[in-house]
XYZ file of C-alpha atoms in Angstrom:
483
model
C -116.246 52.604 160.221
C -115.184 55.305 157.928
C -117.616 58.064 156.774
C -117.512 55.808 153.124
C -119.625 53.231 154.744
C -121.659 54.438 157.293
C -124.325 53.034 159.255
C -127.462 55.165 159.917
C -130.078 55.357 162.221
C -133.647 56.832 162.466
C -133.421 57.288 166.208
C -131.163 58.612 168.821
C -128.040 56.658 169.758
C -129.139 56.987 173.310
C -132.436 54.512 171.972
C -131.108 51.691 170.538
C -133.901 49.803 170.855
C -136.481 52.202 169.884
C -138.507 52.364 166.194
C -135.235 50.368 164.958
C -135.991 49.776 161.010
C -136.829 46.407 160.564
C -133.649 44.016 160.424
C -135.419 42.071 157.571
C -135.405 43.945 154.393
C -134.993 42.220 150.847
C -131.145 42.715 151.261
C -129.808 41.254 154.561
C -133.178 38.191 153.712
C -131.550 37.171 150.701
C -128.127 37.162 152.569
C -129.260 35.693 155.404
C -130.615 32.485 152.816
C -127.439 32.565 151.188
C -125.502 31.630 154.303
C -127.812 29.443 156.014
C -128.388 27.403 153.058
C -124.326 26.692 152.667
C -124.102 26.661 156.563
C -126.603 23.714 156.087
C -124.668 21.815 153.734
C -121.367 22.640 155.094
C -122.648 21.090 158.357
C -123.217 17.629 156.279
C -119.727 17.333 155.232
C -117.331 16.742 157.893
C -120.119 13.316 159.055
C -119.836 12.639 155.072
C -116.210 12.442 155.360
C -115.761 10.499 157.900
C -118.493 7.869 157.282
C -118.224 7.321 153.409
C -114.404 8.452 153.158
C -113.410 6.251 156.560
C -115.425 3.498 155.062
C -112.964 3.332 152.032
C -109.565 4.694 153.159
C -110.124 4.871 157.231
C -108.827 7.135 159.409
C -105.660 8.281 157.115
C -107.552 8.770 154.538
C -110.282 11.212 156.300
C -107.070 13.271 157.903
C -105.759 13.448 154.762
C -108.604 15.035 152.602
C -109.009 17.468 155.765
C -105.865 18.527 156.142
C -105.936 18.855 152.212
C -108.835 21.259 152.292
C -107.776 23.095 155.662
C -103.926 23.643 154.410
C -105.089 24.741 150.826
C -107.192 27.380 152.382
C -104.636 28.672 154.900
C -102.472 28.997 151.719
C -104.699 31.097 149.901
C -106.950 32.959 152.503
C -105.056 36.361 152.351
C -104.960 36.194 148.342
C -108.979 35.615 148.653
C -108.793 38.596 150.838
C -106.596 40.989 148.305
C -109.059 39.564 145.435
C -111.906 40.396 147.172
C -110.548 43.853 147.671
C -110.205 44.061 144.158
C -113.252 42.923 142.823
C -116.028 43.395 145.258
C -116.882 40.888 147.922
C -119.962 39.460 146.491
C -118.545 38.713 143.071
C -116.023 36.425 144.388
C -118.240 35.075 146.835
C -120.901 33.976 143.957
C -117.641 32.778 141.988
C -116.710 30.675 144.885
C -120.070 28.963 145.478
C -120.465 28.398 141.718
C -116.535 26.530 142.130
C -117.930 24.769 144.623
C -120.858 23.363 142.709
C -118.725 21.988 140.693
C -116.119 20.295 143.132
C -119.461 18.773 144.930
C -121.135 18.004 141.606
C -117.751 16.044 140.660
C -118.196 14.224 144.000
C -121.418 13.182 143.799
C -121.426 12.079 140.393
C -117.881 9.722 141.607
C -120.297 8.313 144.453
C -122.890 7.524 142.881
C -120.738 5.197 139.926
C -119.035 3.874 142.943
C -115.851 3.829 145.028
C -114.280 7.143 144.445
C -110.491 6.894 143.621
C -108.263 8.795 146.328
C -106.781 11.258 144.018
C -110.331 12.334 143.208
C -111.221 13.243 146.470
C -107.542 14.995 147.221
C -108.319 16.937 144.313
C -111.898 18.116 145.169
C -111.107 18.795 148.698
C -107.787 21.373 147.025
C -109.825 22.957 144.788
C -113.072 23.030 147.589
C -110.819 24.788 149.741
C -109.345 27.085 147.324
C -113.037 28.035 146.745
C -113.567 28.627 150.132
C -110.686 31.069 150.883
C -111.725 33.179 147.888
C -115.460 33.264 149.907
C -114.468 33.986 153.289
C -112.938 36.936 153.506
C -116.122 38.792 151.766
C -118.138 37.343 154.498
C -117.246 40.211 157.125
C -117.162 42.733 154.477
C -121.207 42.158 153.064
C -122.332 42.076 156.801
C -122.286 45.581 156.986
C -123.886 46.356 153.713
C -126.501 44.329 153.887
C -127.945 44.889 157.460
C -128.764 48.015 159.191
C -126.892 46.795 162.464
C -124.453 44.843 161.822
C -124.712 43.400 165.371
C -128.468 41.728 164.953
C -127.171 40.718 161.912
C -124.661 39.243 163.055
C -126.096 37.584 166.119
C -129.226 36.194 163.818
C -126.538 34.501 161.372
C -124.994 32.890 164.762
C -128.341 31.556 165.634
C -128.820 30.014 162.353
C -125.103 28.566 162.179
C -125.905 26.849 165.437
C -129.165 25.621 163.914
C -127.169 24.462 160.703
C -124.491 22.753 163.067
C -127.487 20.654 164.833
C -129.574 19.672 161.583
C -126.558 18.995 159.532
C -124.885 15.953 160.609
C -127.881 14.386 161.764
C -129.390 14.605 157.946
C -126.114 13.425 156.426
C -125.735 10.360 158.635
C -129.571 9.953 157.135
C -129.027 9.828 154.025
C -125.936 8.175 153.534
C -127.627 5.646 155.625
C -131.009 5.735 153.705
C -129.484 6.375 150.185
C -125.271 6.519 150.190
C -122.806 9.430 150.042
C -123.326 10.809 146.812
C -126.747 12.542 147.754
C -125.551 14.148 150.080
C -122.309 15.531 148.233
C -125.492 16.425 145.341
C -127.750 17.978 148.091
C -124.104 20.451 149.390
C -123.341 21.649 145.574
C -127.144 22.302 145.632
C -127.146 24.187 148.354
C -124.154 26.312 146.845
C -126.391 26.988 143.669
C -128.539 28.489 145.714
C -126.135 30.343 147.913
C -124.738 32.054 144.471
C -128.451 32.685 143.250
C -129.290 34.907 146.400
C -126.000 36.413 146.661
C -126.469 37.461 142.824
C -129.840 39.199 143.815
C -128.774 41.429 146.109
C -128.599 45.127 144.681
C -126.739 47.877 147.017
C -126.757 51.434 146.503
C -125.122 52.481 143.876
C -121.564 53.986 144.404
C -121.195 57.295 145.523
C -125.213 57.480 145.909
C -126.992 57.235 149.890
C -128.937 55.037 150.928
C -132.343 55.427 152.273
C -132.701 56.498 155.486
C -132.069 53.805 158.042
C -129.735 51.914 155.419
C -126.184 51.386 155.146
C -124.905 54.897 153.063
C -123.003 53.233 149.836
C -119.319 53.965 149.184
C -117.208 54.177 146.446
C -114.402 51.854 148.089
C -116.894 50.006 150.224
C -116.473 46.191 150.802
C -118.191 45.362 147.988
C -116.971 47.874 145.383
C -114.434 46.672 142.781
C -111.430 48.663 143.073
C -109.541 49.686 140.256
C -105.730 49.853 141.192
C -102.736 49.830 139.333
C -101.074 48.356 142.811
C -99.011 45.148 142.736
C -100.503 41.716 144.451
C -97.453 42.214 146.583
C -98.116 46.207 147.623
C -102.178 45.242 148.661
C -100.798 42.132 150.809
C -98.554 44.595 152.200
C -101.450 47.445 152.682
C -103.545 44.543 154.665
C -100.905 43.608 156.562
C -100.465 47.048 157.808
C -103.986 47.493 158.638
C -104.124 44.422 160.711
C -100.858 45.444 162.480
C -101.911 48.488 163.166
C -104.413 47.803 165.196
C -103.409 46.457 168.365
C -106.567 44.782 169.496
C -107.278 42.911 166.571
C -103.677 41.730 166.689
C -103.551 40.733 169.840
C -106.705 38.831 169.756
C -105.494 36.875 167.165
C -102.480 35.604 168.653
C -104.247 34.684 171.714
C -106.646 33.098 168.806
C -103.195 30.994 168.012
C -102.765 29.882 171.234
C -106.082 28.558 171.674
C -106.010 26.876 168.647
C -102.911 25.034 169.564
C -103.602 24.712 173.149
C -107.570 24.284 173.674
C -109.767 24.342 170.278
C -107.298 22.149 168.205
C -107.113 19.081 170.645
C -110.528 19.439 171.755
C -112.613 17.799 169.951
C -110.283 15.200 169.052
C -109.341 14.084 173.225
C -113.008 14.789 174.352
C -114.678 12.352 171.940
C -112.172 9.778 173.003
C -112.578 10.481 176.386
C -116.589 10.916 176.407
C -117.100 7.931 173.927
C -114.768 5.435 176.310
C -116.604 6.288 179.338
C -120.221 7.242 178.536
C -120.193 5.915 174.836
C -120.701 7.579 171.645
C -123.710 8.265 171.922
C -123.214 10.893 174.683
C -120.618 12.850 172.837
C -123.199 13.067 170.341
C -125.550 14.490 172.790
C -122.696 16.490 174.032
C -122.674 17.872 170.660
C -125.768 18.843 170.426
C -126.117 20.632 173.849
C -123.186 22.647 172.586
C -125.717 23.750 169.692
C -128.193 24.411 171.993
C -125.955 26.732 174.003
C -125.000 28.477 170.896
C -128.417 29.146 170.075
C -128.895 30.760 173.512
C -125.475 32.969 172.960
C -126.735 34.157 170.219
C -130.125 35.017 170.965
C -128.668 36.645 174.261
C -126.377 39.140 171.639
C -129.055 40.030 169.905
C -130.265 42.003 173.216
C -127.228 42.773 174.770
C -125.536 45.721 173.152
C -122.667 46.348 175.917
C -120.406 49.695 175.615
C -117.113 47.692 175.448
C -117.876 44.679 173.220
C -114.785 43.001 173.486
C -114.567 43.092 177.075
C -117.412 41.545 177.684
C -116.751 38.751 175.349
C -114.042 38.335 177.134
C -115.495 37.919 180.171
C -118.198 35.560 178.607
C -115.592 33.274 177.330
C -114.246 32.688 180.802
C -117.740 30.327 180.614
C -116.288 28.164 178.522
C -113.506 26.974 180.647
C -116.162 24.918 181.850
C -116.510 22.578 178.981
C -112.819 20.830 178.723
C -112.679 20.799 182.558
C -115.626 19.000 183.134
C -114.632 16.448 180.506
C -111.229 16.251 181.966
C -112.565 16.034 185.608
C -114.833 13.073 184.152
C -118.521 14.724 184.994
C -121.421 12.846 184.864
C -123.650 13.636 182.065
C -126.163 15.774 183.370
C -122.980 18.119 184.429
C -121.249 16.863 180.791
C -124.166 18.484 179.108
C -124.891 21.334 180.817
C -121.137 22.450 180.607
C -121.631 22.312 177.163
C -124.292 24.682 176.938
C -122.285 27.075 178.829
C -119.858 26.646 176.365
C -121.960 27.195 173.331
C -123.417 30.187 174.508
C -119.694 31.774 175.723
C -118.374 31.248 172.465
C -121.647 32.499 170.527
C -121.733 35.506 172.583
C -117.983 35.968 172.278
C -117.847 35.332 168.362
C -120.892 38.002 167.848
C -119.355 40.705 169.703
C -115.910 40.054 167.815
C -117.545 40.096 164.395
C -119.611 43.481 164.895
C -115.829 45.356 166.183
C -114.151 44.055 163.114
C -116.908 45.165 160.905
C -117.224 48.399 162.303
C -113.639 49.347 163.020
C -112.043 48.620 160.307
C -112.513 50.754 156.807
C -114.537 49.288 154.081
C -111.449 49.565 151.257
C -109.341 46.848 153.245
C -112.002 44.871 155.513
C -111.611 41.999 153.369
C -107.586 41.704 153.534
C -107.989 42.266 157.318
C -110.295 39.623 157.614
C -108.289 37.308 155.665
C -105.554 38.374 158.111
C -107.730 37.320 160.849
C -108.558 34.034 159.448
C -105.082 32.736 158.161
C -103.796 33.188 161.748
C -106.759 31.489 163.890
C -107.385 28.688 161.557
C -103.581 27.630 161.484
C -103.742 27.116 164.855
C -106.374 25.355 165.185
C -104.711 23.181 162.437
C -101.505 22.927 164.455
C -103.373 21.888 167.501
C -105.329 18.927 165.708
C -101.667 17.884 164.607
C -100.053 17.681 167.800
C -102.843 16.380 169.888
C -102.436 12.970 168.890
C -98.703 12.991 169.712
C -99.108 14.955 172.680
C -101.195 11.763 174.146
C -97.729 10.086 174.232
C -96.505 12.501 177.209
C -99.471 13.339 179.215
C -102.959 11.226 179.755
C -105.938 13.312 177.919
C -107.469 14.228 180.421
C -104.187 16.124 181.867
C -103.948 17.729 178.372
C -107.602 19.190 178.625
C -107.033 20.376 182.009
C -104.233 22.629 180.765
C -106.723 23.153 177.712
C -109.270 25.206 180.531
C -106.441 26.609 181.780
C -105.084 28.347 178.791
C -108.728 29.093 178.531
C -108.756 31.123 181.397
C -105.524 32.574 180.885
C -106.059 33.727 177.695
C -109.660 35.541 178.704
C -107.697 36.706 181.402
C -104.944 38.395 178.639
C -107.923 39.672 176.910
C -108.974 41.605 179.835
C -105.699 42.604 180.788
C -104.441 44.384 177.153
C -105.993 47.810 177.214
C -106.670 48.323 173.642
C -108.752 45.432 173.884
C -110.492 45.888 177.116
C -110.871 49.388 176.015
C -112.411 49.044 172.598
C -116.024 50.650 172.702
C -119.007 49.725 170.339
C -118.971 51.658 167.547
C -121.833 54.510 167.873
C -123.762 56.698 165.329
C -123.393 60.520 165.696
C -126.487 62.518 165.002
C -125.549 62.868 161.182
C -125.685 59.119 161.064
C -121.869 58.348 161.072
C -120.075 56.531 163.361
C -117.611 58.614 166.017
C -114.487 56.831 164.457
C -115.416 57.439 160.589
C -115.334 61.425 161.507
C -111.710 60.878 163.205
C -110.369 58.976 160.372
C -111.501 59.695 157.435
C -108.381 58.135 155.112
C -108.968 54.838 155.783
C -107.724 54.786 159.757
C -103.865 55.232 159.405
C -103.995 58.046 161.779
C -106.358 56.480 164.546
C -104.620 52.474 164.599
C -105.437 50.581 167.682
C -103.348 52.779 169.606
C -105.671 55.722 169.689
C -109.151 53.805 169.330
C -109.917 54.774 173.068
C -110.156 58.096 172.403
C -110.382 57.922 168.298
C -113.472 55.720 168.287
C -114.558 56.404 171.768
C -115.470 52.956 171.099
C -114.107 36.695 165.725
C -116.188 31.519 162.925
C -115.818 28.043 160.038
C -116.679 25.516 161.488
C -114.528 23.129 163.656
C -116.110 23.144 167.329
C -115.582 26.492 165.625
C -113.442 29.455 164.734
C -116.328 29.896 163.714
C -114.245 29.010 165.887
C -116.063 30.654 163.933
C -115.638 31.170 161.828
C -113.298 29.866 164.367
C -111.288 32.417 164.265
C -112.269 34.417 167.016
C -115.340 34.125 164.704
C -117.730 31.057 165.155
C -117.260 29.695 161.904
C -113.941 28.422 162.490
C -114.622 26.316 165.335
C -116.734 23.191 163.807
């Protein structure tokens, strides 16, 4: 992090664990409800599709509005990044749930009168996804301004993603089955109104002003500070481009992020439902499902302890873990192993997606964390979109079960290539210095042109939304991508 956006601590760096200000002031609370609440009702939707969408146009149909919403975001991710930039992450965050009341409103109004026409729903799912590129970006840039370390935070909004992703689909199959589609299309735009209501609430420092001791200093070009520049659309595209280029690790993590998509997160879900459902029945890839939750719950929890010097490494070597999930499907495990291999998977990628969200948050400066993060995004979720495209038509050449086994083995290839490239293995965890700044905000103090991933070794001395995420996540090396 830059000295414009610092984080500060009350106790030695060499403590980290000592007389730690609470993680659970008014800020990072009403945050924390924001996302959960729209993690909630984002969890409802992709059940909602398929059930009351399949019902009336089948499986076409369902692709269709998906792909709709996924390739209108990819389209418009690294504009919601520049925008963000430009106007402060939380004001196009609020504007983007408020969108998104509307798009859901629309929906659930069409519901309940009756059979939706197609064109309805291809429209809503555009504009829903339009909505959601202008949030996303801002959601890495508010982490750090909200919460004193952005690595609890982080790890505490994993936990309650994984929550979301269990409760979620088991309420919307519920209630359409209780009361019909349309409540809960009502019950996601609600959950959007209060998203934009908490998100409104928060007050940061003032620009140019510190914080209080223990908090986040403010800045005047901080994540969330509307910046005022003459510069083209074209010239800030270009000035987040750099930044992402520049640094190597982030870079290169991504396009090993494109390679899973294609080769491993893409065609999972799709092959291992077929596969599980045929052989144990549906039911246990639902309970498959769930384990996964239950794994990403314990990831989670487990980065909220762990604070390792070299974050990404040890991702890294956490994710090897979740080679184990598409090769025990492949290999046709029994369920005990089925679920268990599932947990190991959840908590690989939880662990992995926390310790990827804290470097980007903390190595990159405030001015341009948005575009980078909309960077980030474009290229992990368009592989994961390109993966779910060719998995169907890869079935044609191999048997699923050979395609997963090459799935864990990209897996393991691609941890492997994580270890392997030194800026990433090399990358430490961003530490306060005793005047509360972190080591790489001293070095590079215009915005980290100078440092670049090249020189973070010694510069710095230092991820999902939701497929199985990436996720990931985001996907996305970041959890919410991955549902």
């Amino acid at each position: 992090m830059t000295t414009k956006q610092a984080q500060t601590q009350t106790v030695p760096s060499s403590d980290p664990y000592g007389d730690r200000s609470p993680l659970w002031d008014r800020r990072f609370t009403l945050y924390f409800t924001a996302r959960t609440v729209s993690l909630i009702g984002d969890a409802m939707m992709p059940v909602a599709a398929a059930l009351a969408v399949g019902a009336l146009y089948g499986i076409s149909g369902v692709g269709f509005v998906l792909g709709t919403w996924t390739g209108t975001f990819v389209a418009l991710v690294l504009f919601g990044g520049v925008f963000a930039d430009r106007l402060g992450a939380r004001r196009m965050m609020v504007g983007a749930d408020l969108a998104r009341v509307v798009t859901q409103g629309v929906l659930a109004a069409a519901f309940f009168a009756g059979p939706p026409p197609f064109w309805l729903l291809v429209t809503m799912a555009a504009l829903a996804g339009a909505a959601a590129a202008m949030f996303q970006p801002g959601v890495n840039g508010m982490v750090p301004l909200v919460a004193r370390e952005p690595q609890r935070a982080n790890a505490t909004l994993k936990v309650a993603d994984a929550l979301a992703q269990l409760l979620g689909p088991a309420l919307a199959g519920l209630l359409i089955a209780l009361t019909g589609a349309g409540t809960v299309y009502a019950i996601d735009g609600g959950t959007f109104v209060l998203s934009a209501l908490c998100l409104a609430l928060i007050r940061l420092a003032p620009t140019g002003v510190a914080a209080p001791t223990g908090a986040l200093a403010s800045t005047p070009h901080g994540a969330d500070s509307p910046q005022s520049s003459g510069s083209s659309l074209r010239r800030d595209l270009r000035q987040g481009w750099h930044e992402f280029r520049s640094r190597t690790w982030m870079w290169a993590v991504i396009l090993i992020w494109v390679g899973y998509g294609v080769l491993l997160f893409g065609p999972l879900v799709p092959l291992s439902s077929a596969l599980v459902g045929a052989r144990l029945g549906p039911n246990a890839y639902g309970l498959a499902i769930s384990f996964l939750g239950v794994g990403t719950v314990l990831g989670g929890l487990l980065a909220l302890r762990l604070r390792p010097a070299r974050p990404l490494a040890a991702g890294a070597v956490a994710m090897a873990l979740f080679t184990v999930l598409p090769l025990c499907v492949s290999l046709g495990a029994g369920l005990p192993v089925l679920l268990a291999g599932h947990v190991l998977g959840g908590g690989a990628w939880a662990f992995w997606s926390v310790m990827w969200a804290t470097s980007v948050q903390t190595h990159t400066p405030p001015a341009v964390l948005n575009r980078v993060t909309a960077y980030e995004l474009a290229g992990s979720v368009s592989g994961i979109a390109l993966g779910q495209i060719l998995a169907g038509p890869a079935t044609t050449m191999a048997s699923p079960e050979r395609l997963l086994l090459v799935s864990a083995v990209a897996c393991l290839a691609g941890c492997g290539a994580l270890i392997a490239i030194p800026a990433i293995r090399t990358l430490r965890r961003a530490a306060p210095t005793d005047g509360g700044t972190s080591t790489r905000s001293r070095t590079s103090p215009a915005g980290d042109r100078a440092t670049g991933p090249g020189g973070a070794a010694t510069a710095q001395a230092g991820t999902a939304r939701s497929t199985i995420t990436g996720h990931p996540p985001s996907s996305h090396p970041d959890s919410d991508q991955m549902s």
